[in-house]
mmCIF file with all atom_site columns, C-alpha atoms in Angstrom:
data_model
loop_
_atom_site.group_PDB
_atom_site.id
_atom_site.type_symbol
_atom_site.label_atom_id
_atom_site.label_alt_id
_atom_site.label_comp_id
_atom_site.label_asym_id
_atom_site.label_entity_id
_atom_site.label_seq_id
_atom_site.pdbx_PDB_ins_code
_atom_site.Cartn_x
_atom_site.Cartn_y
_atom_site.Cartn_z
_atom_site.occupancy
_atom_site.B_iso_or_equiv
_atom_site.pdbx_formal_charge
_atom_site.auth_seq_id
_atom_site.auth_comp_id
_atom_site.auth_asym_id
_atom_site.auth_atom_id
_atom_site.pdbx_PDB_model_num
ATOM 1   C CA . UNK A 1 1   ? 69.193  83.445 -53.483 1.00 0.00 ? 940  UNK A CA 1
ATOM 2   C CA . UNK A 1 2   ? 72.729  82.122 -54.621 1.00 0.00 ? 941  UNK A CA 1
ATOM 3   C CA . UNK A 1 3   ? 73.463  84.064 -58.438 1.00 0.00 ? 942  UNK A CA 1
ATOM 4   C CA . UNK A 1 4   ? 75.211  82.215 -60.462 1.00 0.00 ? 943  UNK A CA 1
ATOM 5   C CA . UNK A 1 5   ? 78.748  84.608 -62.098 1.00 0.00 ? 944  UNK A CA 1
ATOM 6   C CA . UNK A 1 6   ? 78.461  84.843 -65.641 1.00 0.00 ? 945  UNK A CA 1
ATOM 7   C CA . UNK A 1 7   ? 81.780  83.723 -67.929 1.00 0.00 ? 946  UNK A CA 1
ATOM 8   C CA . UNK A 1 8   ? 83.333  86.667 -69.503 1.00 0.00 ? 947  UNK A CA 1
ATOM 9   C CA . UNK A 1 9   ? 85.771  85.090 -72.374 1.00 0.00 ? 948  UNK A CA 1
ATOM 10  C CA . UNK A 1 10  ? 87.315  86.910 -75.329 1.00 0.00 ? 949  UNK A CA 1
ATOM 11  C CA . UNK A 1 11  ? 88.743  84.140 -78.114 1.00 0.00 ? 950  UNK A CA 1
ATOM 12  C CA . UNK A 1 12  ? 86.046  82.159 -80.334 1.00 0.00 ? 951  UNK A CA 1
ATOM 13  C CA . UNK A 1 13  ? 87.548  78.959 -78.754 1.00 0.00 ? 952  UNK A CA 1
ATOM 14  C CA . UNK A 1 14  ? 86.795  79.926 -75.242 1.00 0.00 ? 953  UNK A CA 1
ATOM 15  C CA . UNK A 1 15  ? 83.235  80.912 -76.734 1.00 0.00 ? 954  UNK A CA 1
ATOM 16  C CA . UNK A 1 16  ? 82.612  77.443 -77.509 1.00 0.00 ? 955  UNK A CA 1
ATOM 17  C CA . UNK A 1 17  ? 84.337  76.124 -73.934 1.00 0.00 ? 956  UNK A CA 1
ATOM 18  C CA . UNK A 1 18  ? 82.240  78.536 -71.841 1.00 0.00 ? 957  UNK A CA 1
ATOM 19  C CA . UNK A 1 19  ? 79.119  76.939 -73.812 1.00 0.00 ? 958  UNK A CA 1
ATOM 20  C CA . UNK A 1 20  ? 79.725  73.626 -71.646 1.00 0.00 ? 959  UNK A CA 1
ATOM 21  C CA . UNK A 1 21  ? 80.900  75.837 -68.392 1.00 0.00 ? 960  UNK A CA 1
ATOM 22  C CA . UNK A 1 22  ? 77.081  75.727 -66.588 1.00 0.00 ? 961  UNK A CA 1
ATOM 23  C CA . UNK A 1 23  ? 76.691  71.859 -67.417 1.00 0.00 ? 962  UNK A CA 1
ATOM 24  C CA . UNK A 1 24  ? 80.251  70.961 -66.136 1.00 0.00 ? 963  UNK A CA 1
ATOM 25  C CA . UNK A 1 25  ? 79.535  73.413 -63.052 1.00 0.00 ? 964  UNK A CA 1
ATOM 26  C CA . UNK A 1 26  ? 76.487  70.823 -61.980 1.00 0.00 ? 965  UNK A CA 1
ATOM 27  C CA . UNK A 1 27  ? 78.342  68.187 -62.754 1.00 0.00 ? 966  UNK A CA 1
ATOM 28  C CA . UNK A 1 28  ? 81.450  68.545 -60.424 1.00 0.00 ? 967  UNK A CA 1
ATOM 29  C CA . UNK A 1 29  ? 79.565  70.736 -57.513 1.00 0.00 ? 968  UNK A CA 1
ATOM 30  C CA . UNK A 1 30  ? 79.669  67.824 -55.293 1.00 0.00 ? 969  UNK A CA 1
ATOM 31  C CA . UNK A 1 31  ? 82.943  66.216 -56.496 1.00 0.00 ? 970  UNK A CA 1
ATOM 32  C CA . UNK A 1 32  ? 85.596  67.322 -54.759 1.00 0.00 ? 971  UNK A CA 1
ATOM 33  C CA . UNK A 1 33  ? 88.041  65.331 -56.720 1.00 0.00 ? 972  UNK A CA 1
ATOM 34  C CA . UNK A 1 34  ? 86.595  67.416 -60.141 1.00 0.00 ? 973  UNK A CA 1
ATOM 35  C CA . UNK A 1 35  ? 86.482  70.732 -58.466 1.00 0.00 ? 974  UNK A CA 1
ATOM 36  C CA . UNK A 1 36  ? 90.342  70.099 -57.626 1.00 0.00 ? 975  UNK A CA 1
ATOM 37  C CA . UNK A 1 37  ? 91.230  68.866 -61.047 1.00 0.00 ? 976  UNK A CA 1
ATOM 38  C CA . UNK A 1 38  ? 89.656  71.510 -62.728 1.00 0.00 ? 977  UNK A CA 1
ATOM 39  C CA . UNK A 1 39  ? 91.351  74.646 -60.015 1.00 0.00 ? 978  UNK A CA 1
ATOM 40  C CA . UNK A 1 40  ? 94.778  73.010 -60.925 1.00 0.00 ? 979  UNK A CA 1
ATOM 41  C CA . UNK A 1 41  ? 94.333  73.188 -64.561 1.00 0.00 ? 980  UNK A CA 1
ATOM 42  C CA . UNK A 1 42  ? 92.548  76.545 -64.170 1.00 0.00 ? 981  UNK A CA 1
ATOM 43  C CA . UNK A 1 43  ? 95.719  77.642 -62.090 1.00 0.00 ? 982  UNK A CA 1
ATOM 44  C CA . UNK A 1 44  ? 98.458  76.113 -64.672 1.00 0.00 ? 983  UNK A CA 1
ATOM 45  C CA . UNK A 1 45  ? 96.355  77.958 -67.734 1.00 0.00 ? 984  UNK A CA 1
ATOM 46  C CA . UNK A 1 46  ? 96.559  81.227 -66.168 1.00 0.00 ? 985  UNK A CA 1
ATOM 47  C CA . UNK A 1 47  ? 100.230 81.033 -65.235 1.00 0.00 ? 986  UNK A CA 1
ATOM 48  C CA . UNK A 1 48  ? 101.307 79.496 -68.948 1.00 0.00 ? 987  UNK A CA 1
ATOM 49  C CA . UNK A 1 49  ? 99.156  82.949 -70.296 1.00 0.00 ? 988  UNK A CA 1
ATOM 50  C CA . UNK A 1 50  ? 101.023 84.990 -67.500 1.00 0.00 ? 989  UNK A CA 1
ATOM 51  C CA . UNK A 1 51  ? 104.849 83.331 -68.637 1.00 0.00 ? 990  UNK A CA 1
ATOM 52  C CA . UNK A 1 52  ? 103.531 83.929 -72.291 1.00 0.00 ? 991  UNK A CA 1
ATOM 53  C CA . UNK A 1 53  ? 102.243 87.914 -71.547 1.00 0.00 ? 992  UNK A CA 1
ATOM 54  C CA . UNK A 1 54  ? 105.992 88.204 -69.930 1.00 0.00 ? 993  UNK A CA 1
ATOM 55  C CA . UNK A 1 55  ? 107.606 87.025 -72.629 1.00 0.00 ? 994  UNK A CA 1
ATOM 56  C CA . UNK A 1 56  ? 105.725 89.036 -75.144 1.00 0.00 ? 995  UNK A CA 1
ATOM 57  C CA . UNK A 1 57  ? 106.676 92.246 -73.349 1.00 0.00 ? 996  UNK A CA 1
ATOM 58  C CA . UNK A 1 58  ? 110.142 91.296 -72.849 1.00 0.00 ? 997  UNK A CA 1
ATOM 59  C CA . UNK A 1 59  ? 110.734 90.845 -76.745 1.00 0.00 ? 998  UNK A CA 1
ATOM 60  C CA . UNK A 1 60  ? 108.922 93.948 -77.011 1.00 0.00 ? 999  UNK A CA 1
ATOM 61  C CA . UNK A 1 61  ? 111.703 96.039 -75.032 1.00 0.00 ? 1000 UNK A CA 1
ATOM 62  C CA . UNK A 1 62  ? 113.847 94.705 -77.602 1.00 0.00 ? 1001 UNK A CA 1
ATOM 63  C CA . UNK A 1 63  ? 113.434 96.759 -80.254 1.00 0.00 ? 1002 UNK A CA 1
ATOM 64  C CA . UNK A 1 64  ? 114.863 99.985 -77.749 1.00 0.00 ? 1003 UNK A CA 1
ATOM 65  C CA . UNK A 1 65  ? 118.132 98.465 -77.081 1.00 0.00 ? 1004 UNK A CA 1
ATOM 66  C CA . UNK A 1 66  ? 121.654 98.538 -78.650 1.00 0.00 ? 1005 UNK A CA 1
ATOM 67  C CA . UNK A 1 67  ? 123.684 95.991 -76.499 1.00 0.00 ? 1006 UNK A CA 1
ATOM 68  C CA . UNK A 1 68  ? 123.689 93.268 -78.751 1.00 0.00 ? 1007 UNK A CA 1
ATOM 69  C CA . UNK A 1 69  ? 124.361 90.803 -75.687 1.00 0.00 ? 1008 UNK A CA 1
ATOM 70  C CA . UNK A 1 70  ? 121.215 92.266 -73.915 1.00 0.00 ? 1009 UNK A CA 1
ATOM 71  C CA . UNK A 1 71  ? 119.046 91.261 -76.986 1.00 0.00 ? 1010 UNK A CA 1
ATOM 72  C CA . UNK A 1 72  ? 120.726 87.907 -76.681 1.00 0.00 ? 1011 UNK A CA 1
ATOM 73  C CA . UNK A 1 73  ? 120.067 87.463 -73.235 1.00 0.00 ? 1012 UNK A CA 1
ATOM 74  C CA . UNK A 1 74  ? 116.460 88.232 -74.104 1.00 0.00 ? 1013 UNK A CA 1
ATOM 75  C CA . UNK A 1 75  ? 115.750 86.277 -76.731 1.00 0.00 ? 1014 UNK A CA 1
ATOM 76  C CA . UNK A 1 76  ? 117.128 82.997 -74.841 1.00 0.00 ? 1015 UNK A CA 1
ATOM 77  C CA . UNK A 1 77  ? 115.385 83.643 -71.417 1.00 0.00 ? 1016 UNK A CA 1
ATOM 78  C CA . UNK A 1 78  ? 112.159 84.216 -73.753 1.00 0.00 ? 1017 UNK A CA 1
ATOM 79  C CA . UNK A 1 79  ? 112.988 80.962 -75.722 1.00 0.00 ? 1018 UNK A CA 1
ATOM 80  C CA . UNK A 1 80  ? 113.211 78.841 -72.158 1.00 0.00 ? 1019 UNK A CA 1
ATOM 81  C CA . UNK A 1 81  ? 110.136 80.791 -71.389 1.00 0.00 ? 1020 UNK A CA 1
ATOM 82  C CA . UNK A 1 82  ? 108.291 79.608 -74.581 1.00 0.00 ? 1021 UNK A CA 1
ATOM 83  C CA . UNK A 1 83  ? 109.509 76.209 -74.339 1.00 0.00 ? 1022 UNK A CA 1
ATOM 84  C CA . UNK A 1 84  ? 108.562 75.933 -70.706 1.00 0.00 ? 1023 UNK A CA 1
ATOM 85  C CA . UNK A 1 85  ? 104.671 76.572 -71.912 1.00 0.00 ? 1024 UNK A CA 1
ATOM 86  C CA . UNK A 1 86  ? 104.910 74.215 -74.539 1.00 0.00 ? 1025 UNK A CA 1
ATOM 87  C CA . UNK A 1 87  ? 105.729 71.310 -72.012 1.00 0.00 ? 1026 UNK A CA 1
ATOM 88  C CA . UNK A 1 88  ? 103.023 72.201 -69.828 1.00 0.00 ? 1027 UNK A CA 1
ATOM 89  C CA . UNK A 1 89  ? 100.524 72.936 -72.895 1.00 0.00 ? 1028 UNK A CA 1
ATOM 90  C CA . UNK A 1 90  ? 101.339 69.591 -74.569 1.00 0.00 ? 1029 UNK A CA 1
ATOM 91  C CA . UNK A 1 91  ? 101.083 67.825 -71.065 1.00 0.00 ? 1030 UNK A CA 1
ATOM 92  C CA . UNK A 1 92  ? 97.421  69.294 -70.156 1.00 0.00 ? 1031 UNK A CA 1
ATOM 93  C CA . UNK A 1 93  ? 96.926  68.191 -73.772 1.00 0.00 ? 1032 UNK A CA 1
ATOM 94  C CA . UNK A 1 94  ? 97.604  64.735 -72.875 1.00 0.00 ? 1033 UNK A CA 1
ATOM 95  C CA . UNK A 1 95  ? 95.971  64.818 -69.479 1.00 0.00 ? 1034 UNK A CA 1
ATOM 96  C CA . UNK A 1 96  ? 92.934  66.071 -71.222 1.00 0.00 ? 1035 UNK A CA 1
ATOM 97  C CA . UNK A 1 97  ? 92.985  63.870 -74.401 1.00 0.00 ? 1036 UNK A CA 1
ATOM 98  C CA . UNK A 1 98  ? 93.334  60.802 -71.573 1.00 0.00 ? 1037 UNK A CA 1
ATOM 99  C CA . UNK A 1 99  ? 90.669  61.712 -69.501 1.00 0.00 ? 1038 UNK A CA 1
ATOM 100 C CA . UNK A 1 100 ? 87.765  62.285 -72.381 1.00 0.00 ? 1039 UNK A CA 1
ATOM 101 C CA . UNK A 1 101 ? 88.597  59.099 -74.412 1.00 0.00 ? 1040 UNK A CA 1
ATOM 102 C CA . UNK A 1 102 ? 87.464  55.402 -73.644 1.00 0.00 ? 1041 UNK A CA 1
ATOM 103 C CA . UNK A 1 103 ? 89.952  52.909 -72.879 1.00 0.00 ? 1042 UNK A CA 1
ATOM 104 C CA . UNK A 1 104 ? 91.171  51.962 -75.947 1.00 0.00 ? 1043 UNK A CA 1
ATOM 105 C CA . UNK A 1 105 ? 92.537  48.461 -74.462 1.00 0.00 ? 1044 UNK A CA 1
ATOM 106 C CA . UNK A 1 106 ? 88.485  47.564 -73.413 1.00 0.00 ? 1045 UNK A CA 1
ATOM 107 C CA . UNK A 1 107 ? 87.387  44.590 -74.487 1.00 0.00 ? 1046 UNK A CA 1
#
């Protein structure tokens, strides 16, 4: 008998995601183009929350040191960090928002 992993999530809005999770699950199992779509996006969310857990810690560290050039160097390594996530963030946005609306130019 095949049991089915439960979702763990922590944030209200991946409460309401993981509400659609078991539906979606049926619905790709025997797409391979789906189950490939969603592992890529699955794999780009986990590394923008990994860049974004790095940079969190690094600005952390900050408040221990004195070199004012360290802080610098940082604070613009976390910037290109934080603008690197809000690329990919605004391009899954746009993947997304294309993929779940009708063809606007449909006659």
């Amino acid at each position: 008998m095949n049991k089915e992993k439960e979702i763990q999530v922590n944030g209200d809005a991946s409460s309401e995601l993981a509400l659609h999770a078991p539906a979606i699950k049926q619905i790709i199992k025997n797409n391979d183009l789906l189950t490939s779509f969603f592992a890529e996006n699955s794999k780009l969310a986990y590394n923008i929350a990994k860049r974004i857990l790095n940079v969190n810690k690094k600005l952390a560290s900050i408040s221990t040191l004195t070199n004012t050039s360290q802080v610098k160097e940082i604070a613009k390594q976390a910037e290109k960090e934080l603008f690197w996530c809000i690329d990919n963030l605004q391009d899954q946005n746009e993947v997304f928002s294309y993929c779940s609306k009708e063809d606007e130019n449909h006659d």
